[in-house]
Short mmCIF file of C-alpha atoms and ligand atoms in Angstrom, two decimals:
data_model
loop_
_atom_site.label_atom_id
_atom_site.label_comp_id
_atom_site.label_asym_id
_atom_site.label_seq_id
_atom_site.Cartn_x
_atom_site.Cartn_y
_atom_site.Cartn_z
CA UNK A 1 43.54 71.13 138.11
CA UNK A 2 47.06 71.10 137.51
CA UNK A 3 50.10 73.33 138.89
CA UNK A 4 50.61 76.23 137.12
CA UNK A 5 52.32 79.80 136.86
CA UNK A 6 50.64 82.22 134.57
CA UNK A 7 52.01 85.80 133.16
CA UNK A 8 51.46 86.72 129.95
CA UNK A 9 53.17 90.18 130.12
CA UNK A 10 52.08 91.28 126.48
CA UNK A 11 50.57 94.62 126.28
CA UNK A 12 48.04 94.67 124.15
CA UNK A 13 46.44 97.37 121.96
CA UNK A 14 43.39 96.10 120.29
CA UNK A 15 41.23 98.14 117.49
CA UNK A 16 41.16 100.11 114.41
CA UNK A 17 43.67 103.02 114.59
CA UNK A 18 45.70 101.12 116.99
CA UNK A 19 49.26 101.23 114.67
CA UNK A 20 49.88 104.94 115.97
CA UNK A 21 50.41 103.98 119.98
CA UNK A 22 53.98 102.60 118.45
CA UNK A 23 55.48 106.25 118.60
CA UNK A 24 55.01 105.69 122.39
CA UNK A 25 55.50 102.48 122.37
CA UNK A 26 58.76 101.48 120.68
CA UNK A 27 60.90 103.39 123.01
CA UNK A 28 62.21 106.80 121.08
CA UNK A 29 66.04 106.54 121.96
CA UNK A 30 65.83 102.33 120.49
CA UNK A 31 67.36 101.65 117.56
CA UNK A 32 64.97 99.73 115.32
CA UNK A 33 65.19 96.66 112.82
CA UNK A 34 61.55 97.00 111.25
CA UNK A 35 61.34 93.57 109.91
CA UNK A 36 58.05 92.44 107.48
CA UNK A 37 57.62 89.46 104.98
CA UNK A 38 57.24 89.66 101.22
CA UNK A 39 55.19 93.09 101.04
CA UNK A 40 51.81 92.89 101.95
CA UNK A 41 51.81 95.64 104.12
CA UNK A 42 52.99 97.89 101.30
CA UNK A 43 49.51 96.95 99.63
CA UNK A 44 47.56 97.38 102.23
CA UNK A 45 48.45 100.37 103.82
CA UNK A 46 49.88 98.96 107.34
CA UNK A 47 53.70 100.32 106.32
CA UNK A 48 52.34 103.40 105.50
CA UNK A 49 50.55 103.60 108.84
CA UNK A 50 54.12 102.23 110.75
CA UNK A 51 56.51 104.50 109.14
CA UNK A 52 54.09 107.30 110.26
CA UNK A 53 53.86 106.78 113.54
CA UNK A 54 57.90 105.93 113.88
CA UNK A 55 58.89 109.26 112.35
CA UNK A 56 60.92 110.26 115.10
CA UNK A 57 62.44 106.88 115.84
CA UNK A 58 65.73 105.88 114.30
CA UNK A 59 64.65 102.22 112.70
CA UNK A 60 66.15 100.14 109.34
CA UNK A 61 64.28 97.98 107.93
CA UNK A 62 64.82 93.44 107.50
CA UNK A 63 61.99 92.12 104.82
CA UNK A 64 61.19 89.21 102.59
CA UNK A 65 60.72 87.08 105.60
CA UNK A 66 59.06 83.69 103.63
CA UNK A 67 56.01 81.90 105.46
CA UNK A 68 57.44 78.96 107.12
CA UNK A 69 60.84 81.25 108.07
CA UNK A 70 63.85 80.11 107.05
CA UNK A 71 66.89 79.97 109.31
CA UNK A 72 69.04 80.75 106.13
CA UNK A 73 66.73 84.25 105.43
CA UNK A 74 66.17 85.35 109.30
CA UNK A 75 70.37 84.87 109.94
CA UNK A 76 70.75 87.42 107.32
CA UNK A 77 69.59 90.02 109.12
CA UNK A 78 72.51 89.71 111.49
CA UNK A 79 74.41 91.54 109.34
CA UNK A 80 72.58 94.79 109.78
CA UNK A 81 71.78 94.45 113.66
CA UNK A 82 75.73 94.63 114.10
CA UNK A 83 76.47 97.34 111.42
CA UNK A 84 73.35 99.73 112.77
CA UNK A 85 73.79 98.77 116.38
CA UNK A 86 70.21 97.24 116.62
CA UNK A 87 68.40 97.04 119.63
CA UNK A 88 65.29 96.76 119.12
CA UNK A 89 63.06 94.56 116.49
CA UNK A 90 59.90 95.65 115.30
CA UNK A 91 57.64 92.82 113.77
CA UNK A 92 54.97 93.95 111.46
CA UNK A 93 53.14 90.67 109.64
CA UNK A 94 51.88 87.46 110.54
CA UNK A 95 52.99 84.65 112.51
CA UNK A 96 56.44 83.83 109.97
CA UNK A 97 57.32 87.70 111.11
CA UNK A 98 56.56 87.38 114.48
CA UNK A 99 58.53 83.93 115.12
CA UNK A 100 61.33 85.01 112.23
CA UNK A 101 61.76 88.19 114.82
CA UNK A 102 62.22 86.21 117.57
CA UNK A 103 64.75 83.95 116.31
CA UNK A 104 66.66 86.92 114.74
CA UNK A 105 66.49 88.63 118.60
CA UNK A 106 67.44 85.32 120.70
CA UNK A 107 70.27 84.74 117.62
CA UNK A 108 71.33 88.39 118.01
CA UNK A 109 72.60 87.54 121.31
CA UNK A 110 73.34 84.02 121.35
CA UNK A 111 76.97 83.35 122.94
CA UNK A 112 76.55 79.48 122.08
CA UNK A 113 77.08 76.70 124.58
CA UNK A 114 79.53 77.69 126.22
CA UNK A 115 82.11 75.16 124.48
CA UNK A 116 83.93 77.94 122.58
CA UNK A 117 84.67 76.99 119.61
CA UNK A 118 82.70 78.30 116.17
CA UNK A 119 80.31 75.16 115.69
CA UNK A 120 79.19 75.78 119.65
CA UNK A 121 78.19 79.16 118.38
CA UNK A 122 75.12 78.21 115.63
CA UNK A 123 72.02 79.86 116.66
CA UNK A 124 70.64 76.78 115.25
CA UNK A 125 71.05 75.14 118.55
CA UNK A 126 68.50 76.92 120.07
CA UNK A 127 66.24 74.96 117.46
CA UNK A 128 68.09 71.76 116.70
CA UNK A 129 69.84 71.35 120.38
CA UNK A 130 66.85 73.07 122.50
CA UNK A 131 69.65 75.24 123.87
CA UNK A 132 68.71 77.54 126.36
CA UNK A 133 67.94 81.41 125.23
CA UNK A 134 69.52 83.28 127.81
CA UNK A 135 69.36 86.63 126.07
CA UNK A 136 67.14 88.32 123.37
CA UNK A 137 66.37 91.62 121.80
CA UNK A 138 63.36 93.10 123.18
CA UNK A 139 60.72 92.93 120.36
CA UNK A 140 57.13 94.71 119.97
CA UNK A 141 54.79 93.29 117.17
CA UNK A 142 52.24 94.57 114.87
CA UNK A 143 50.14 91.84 113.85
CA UNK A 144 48.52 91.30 110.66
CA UNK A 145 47.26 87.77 110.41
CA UNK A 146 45.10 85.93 113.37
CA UNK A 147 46.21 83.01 113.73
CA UNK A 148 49.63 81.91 115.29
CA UNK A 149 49.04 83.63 118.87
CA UNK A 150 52.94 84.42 118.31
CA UNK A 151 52.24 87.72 119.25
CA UNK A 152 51.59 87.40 122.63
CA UNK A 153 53.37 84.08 123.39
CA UNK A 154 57.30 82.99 123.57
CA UNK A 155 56.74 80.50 120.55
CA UNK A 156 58.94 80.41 117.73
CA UNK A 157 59.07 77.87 114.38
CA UNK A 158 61.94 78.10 112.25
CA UNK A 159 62.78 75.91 109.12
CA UNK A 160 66.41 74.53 107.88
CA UNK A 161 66.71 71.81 105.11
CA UNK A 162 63.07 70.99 105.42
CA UNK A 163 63.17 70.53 109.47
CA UNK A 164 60.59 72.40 110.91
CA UNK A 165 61.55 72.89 114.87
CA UNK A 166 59.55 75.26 117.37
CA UNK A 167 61.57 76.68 120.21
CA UNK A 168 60.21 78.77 123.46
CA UNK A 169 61.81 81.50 125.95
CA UNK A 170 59.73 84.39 127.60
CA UNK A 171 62.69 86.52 126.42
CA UNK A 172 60.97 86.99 123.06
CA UNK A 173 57.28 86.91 123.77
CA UNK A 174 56.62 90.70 122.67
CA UNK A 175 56.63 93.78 124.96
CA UNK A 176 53.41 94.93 122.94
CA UNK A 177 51.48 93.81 120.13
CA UNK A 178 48.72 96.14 118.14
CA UNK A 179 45.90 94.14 117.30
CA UNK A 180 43.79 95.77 114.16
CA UNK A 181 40.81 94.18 112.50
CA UNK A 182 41.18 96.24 110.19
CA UNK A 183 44.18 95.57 108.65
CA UNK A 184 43.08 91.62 107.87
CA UNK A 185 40.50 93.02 105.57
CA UNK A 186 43.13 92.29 102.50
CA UNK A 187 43.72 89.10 103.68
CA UNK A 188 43.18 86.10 101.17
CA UNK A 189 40.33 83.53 101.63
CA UNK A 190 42.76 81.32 101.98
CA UNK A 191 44.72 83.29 104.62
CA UNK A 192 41.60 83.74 106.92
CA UNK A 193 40.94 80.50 106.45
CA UNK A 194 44.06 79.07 107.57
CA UNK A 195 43.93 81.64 110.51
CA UNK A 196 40.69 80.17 112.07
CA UNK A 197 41.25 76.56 111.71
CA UNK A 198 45.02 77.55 113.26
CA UNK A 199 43.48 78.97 115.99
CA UNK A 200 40.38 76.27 116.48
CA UNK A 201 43.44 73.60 116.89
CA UNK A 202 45.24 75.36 119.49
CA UNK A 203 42.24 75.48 121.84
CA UNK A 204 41.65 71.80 121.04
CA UNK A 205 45.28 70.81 121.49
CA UNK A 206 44.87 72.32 125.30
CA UNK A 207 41.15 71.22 125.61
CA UNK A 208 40.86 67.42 124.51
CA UNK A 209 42.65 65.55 126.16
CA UNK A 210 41.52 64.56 130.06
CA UNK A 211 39.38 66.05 132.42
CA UNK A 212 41.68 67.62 135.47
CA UNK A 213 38.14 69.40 136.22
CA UNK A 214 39.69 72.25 135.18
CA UNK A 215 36.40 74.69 134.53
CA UNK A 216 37.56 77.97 134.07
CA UNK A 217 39.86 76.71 131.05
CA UNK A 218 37.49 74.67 129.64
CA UNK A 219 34.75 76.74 129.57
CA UNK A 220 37.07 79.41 128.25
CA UNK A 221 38.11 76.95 125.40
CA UNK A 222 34.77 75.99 124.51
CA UNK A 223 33.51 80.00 124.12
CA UNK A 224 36.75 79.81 121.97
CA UNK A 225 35.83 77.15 119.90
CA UNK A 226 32.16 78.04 119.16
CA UNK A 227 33.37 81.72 118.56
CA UNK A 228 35.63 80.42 116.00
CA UNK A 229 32.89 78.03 114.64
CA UNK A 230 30.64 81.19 114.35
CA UNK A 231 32.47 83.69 113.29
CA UNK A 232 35.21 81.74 110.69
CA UNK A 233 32.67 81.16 107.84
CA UNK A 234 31.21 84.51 108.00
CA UNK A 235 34.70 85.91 107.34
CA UNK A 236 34.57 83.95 103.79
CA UNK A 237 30.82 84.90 102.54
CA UNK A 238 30.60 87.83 100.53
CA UNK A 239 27.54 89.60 102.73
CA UNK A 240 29.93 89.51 105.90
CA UNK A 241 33.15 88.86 105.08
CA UNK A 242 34.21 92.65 105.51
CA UNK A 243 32.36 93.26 109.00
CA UNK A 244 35.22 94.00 110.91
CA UNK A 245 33.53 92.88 114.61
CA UNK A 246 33.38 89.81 112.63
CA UNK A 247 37.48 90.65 112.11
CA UNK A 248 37.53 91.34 115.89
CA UNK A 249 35.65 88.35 117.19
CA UNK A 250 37.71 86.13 115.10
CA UNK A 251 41.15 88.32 115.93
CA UNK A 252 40.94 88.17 119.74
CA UNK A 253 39.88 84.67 119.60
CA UNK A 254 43.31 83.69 117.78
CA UNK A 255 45.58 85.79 120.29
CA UNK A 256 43.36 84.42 123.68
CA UNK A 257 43.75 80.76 121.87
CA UNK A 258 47.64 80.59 122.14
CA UNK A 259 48.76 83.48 124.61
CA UNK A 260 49.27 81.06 127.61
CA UNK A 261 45.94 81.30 129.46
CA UNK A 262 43.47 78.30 128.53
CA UNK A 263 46.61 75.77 128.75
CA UNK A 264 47.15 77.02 132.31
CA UNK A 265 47.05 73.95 134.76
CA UNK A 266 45.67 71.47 132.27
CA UNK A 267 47.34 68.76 130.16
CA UNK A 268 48.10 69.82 126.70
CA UNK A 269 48.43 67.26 123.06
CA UNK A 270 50.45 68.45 120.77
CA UNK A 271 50.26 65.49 118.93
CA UNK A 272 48.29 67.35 115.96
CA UNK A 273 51.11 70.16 115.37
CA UNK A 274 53.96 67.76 115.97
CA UNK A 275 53.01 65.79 112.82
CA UNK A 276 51.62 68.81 110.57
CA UNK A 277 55.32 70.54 111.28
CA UNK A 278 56.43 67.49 109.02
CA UNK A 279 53.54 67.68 106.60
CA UNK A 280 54.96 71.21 106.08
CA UNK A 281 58.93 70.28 106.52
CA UNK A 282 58.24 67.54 103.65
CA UNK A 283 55.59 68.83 101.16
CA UNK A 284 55.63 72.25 101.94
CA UNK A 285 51.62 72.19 103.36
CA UNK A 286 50.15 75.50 104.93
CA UNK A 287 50.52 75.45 108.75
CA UNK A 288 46.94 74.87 109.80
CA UNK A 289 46.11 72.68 106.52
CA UNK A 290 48.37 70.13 107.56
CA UNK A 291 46.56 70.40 110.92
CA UNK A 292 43.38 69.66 109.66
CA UNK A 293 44.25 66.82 107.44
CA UNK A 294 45.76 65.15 110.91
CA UNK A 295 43.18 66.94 113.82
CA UNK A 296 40.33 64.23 112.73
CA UNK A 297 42.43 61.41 112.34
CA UNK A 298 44.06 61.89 115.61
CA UNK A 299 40.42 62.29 117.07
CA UNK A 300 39.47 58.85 115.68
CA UNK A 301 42.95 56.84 116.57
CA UNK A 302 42.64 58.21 120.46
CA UNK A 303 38.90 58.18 120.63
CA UNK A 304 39.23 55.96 123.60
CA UNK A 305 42.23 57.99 125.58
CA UNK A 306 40.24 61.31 125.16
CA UNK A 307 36.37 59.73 125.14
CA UNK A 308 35.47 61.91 128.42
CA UNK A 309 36.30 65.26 126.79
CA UNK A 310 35.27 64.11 123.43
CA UNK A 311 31.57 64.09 125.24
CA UNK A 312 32.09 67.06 126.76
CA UNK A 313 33.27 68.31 122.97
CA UNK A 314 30.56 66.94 121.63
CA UNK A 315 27.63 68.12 124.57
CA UNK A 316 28.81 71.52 124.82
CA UNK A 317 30.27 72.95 121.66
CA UNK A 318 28.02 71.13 119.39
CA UNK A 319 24.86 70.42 121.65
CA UNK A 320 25.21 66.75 120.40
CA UNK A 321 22.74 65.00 123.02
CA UNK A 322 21.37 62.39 121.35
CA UNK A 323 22.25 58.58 120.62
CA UNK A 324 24.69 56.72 122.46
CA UNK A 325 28.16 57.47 123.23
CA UNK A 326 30.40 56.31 120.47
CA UNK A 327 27.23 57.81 118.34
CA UNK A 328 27.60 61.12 119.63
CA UNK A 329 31.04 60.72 119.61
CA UNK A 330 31.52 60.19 115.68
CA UNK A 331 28.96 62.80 114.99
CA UNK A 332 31.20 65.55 116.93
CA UNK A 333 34.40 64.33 114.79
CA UNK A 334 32.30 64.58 111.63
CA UNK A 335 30.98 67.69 112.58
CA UNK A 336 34.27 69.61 113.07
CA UNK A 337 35.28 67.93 109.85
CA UNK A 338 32.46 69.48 108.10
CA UNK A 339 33.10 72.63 109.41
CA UNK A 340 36.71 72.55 108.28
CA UNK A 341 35.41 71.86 104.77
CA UNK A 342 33.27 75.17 105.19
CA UNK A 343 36.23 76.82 106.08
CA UNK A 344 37.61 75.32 102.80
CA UNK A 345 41.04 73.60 103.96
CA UNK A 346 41.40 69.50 103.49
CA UNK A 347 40.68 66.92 105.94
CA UNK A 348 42.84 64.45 103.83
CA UNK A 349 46.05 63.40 102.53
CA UNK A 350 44.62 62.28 99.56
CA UNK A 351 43.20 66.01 99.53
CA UNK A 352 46.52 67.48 98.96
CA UNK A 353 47.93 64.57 96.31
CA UNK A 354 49.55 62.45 99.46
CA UNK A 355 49.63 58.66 99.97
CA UNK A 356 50.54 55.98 102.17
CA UNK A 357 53.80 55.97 99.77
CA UNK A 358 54.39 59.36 101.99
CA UNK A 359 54.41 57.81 105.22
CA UNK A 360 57.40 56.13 105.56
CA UNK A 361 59.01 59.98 104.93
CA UNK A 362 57.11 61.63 107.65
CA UNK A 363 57.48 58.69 110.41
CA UNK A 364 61.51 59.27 109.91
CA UNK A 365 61.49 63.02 110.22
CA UNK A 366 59.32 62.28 113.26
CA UNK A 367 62.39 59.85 114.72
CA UNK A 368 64.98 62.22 113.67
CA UNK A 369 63.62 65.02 115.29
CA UNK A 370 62.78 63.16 118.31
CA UNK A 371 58.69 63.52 118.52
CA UNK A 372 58.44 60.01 119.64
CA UNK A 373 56.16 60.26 122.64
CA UNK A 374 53.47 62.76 121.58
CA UNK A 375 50.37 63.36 123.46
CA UNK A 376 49.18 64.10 126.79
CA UNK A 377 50.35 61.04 128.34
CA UNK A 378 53.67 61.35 126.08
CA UNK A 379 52.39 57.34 124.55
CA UNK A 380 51.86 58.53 121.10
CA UNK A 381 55.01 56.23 119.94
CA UNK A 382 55.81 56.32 116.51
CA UNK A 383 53.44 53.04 115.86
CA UNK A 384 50.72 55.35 116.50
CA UNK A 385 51.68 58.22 114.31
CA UNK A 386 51.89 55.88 111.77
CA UNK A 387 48.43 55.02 112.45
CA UNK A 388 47.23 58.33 112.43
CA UNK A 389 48.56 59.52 109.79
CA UNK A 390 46.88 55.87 107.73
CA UNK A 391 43.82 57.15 108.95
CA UNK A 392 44.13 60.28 107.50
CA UNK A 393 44.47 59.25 104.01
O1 NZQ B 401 54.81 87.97 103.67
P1 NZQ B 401 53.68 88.89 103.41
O2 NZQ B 401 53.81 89.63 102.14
O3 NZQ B 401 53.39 89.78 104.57
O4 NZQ B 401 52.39 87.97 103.16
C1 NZQ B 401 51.85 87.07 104.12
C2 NZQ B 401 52.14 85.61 103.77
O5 NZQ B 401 52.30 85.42 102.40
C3 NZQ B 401 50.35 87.14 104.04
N1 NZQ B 401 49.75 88.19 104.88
C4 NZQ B 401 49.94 88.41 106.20
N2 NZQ B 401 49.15 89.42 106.62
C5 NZQ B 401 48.46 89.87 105.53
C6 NZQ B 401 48.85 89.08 104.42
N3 NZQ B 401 48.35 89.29 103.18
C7 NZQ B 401 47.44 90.27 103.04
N4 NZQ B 401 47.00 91.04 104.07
C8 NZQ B 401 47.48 90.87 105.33
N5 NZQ B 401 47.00 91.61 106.34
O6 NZQ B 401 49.91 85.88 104.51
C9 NZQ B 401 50.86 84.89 104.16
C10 NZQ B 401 51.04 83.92 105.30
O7 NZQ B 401 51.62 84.56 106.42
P2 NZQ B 401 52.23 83.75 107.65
O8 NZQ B 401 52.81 84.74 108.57
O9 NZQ B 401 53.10 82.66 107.14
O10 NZQ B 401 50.93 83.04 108.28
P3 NZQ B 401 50.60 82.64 109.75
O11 NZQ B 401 50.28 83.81 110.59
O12 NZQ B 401 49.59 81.58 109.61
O13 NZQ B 401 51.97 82.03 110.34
C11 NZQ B 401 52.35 80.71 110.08
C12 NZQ B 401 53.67 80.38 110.77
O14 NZQ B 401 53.54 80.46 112.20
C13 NZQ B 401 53.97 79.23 112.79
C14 NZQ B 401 53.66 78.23 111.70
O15 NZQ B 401 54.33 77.01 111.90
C15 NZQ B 401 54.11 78.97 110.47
O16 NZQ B 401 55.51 78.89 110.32
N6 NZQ B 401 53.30 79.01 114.08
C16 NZQ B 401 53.69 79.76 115.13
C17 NZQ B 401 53.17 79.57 116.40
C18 NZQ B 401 53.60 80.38 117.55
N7 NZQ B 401 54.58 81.25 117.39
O17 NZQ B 401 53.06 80.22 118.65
C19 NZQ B 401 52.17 78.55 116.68
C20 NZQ B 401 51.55 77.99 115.47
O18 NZQ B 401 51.05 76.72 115.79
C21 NZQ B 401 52.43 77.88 114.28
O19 NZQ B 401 53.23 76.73 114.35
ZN1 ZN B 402 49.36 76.31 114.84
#
């Protein structure tokens, strides 16, 4: 096993009814920017349930926060956090909320690099220039999409001009998060279904790569993964797609996928989100369908680099015993390819009317925004993406 620190300081308040602990929560003497996306919760009840329990806070409210956040919407609520003398955000939605809240709190505070002048003082920086966050607004989150992890982890992904960059501090992992099943009941098939398969490629991105004999984190990632695998289609068939354990299973699973713990002291391949953040910078692609157009391919190009926990894959989250190894192998890549087809999302460029006229596009963005040693061993080179992303045609 590898070094590692853990803390994942995140309180977290999981189950129906959970929305009321904010009025103890959010501290009462804060001064709150409630910020949402395009008005869900107003549909479904969760703004109702907010407002409630904040009715002796002093809050404003920030919304029409776009999936995929935009630095040109989240830098508009700047405006308000200096009129109102904000100090405190309050993210109620889904991942875009969470990570638009924590680029409005590290932006709130941003001093620049220390250079001075006005261009030194973009809060793009933090994104474009990885520069440090030294200070943030404290934020709390109510979430109401699985999928992300955002709400317990220091992960953020902003978009400017069609460059999708992810930046991390612990100063903006929440304080809290409240964790309903409930409130994903009005989510869209397609939502949920872009929630599991998000969540199913964050285990694998900490799980497949080589073994460190680290057993507590994969076994841990492999209850994941056949949780998800379980529990994901039920959420789209009419008998049990409103059982709200299934809700929970698939809930928890999503926050315990990304919230620091699994990718403790093992190597990690980001190779898979790396690429889909330019599937979604260029052609505007859901998060996790861009992931599982390039999660096989990436499986087939490095079969040899990961072919120790690809058996282990194979053995113990699909019981895949039989034949030899490359058989066994292929049969675990085809099987999580057939189970991303049950959970309705492509496994294909051609799937979402892309071609190897595309490539040339996505292999620049890659240079440009310098993902040009991806993987666990950092020897994904650009040669390979290109590869991958052929395969994935
Ligand atoms: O904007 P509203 O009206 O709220 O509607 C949203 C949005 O249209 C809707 N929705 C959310 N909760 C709902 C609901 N509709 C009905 N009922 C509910 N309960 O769902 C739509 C999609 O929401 P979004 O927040 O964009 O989805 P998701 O949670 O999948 O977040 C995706 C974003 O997170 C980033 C992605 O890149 C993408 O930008 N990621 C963040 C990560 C992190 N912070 O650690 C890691 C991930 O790998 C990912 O990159
Ligand atoms: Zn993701």
């Amino acid at each position: 096993m590898l070094n590692f620190t853990f803390q994942n300081p995140t309180h977290i308040h999981f189950g129906e009814g959970q929305i009321s602990v904010l009025a103890k929560e959010v501290p009462l003497n804060a001064r709150v920017l409630l910020v949402y996306g395009g008005g869900s919760i107003k549909k479904n009840g969760v703004y109702q349930q907010v407002i409630s329990a904040l009715n002796e806070h002093t809050f404003f409210e920030f919304s029409g926060i776009e999936p995929n956040p935009t630095y040109d919407t989240l830098m508009k609520a700047q405006d308000i956090i200096k009129r109102e003398n904000i100090d405190y955000i309050l993210a109620v939605g889904g991942g875009s909320v969470v990570d638009g809240a924590k680029f409005i709190a590290a932006a709130a505070l941003y001093e620049g690099n220390g250079e001075g002048n006005s261009e030194g003082n973009d809060p793009w920086d933090i994104l474009a220039k990885q520069q440090a966050v030294t200070k943030a607004l404290p934020i709390g989150a109510v979430l109401t999409l699985p999928a992300t992890g955002s709400e317990s982890n220091g992960n953020s992904v902003v978009t400017r001009d069609g460059n999708k960059l992810p930046f991390s501090s612990p100063l903006v992992r929440p304080l809290f998060a409240v964790l309903d099943p409930s409130v994903t009941l009005s989510l869209s098939d397609r939502q949920i279904s872009n929630g599991v398969v998000d969540a199913f490629i964050h285990t694998i991105e900490q799980y497949l790569t080589y073994s460190v004999n680290g057993k507590v984190q994969d076994r841990f990632s492999e209850g994941l993964l056949q949780t998800l695998i379980e529990e994901g289609p039920k959420a789209l068939l009419p008998a049990t797609k409103e059982n709200l354990e299934v809700r929970a299973n698939i809930m928890w699973s999503a926050t315990m996928a990304l919230n620091g713990l699994i990718g403790a002291g093992v190597p990690q391949d980001w190779s898979t989100h790396m690429i889909g953040h330019e599937l979604t910078g260029a052609f505007g692609i859901d998060h996790a369908r861009t992931l599982s157009i390039a999660l096989p391919a990436v499986m087939k190009v490095r079969k040899e680099q990961k072919r120790e926990k690809l058996l282990q894959y194979a053995s113990r989250v699909w019981q895949i015993t039989e034949g030899d190894e490359d058989t066994r192998i292929e049969k675990a890549i085809r099987l999580t390819e057939e189970f991303f087809q049950q959970m309705q999302v492509p496994t294909r460029l051609s799937d979402v009317n892309l071609g190897s006229k595309d490539i040339d596009l996505l292999i620049e963005r890659l240079e440009q925004h310098g993902m040009t040693a991806l993987g666990e061993k950092s020897d994904i080179t650009l040669a390979i993406s290109r590869e991958i992303l052929t395969k994935a045609l």
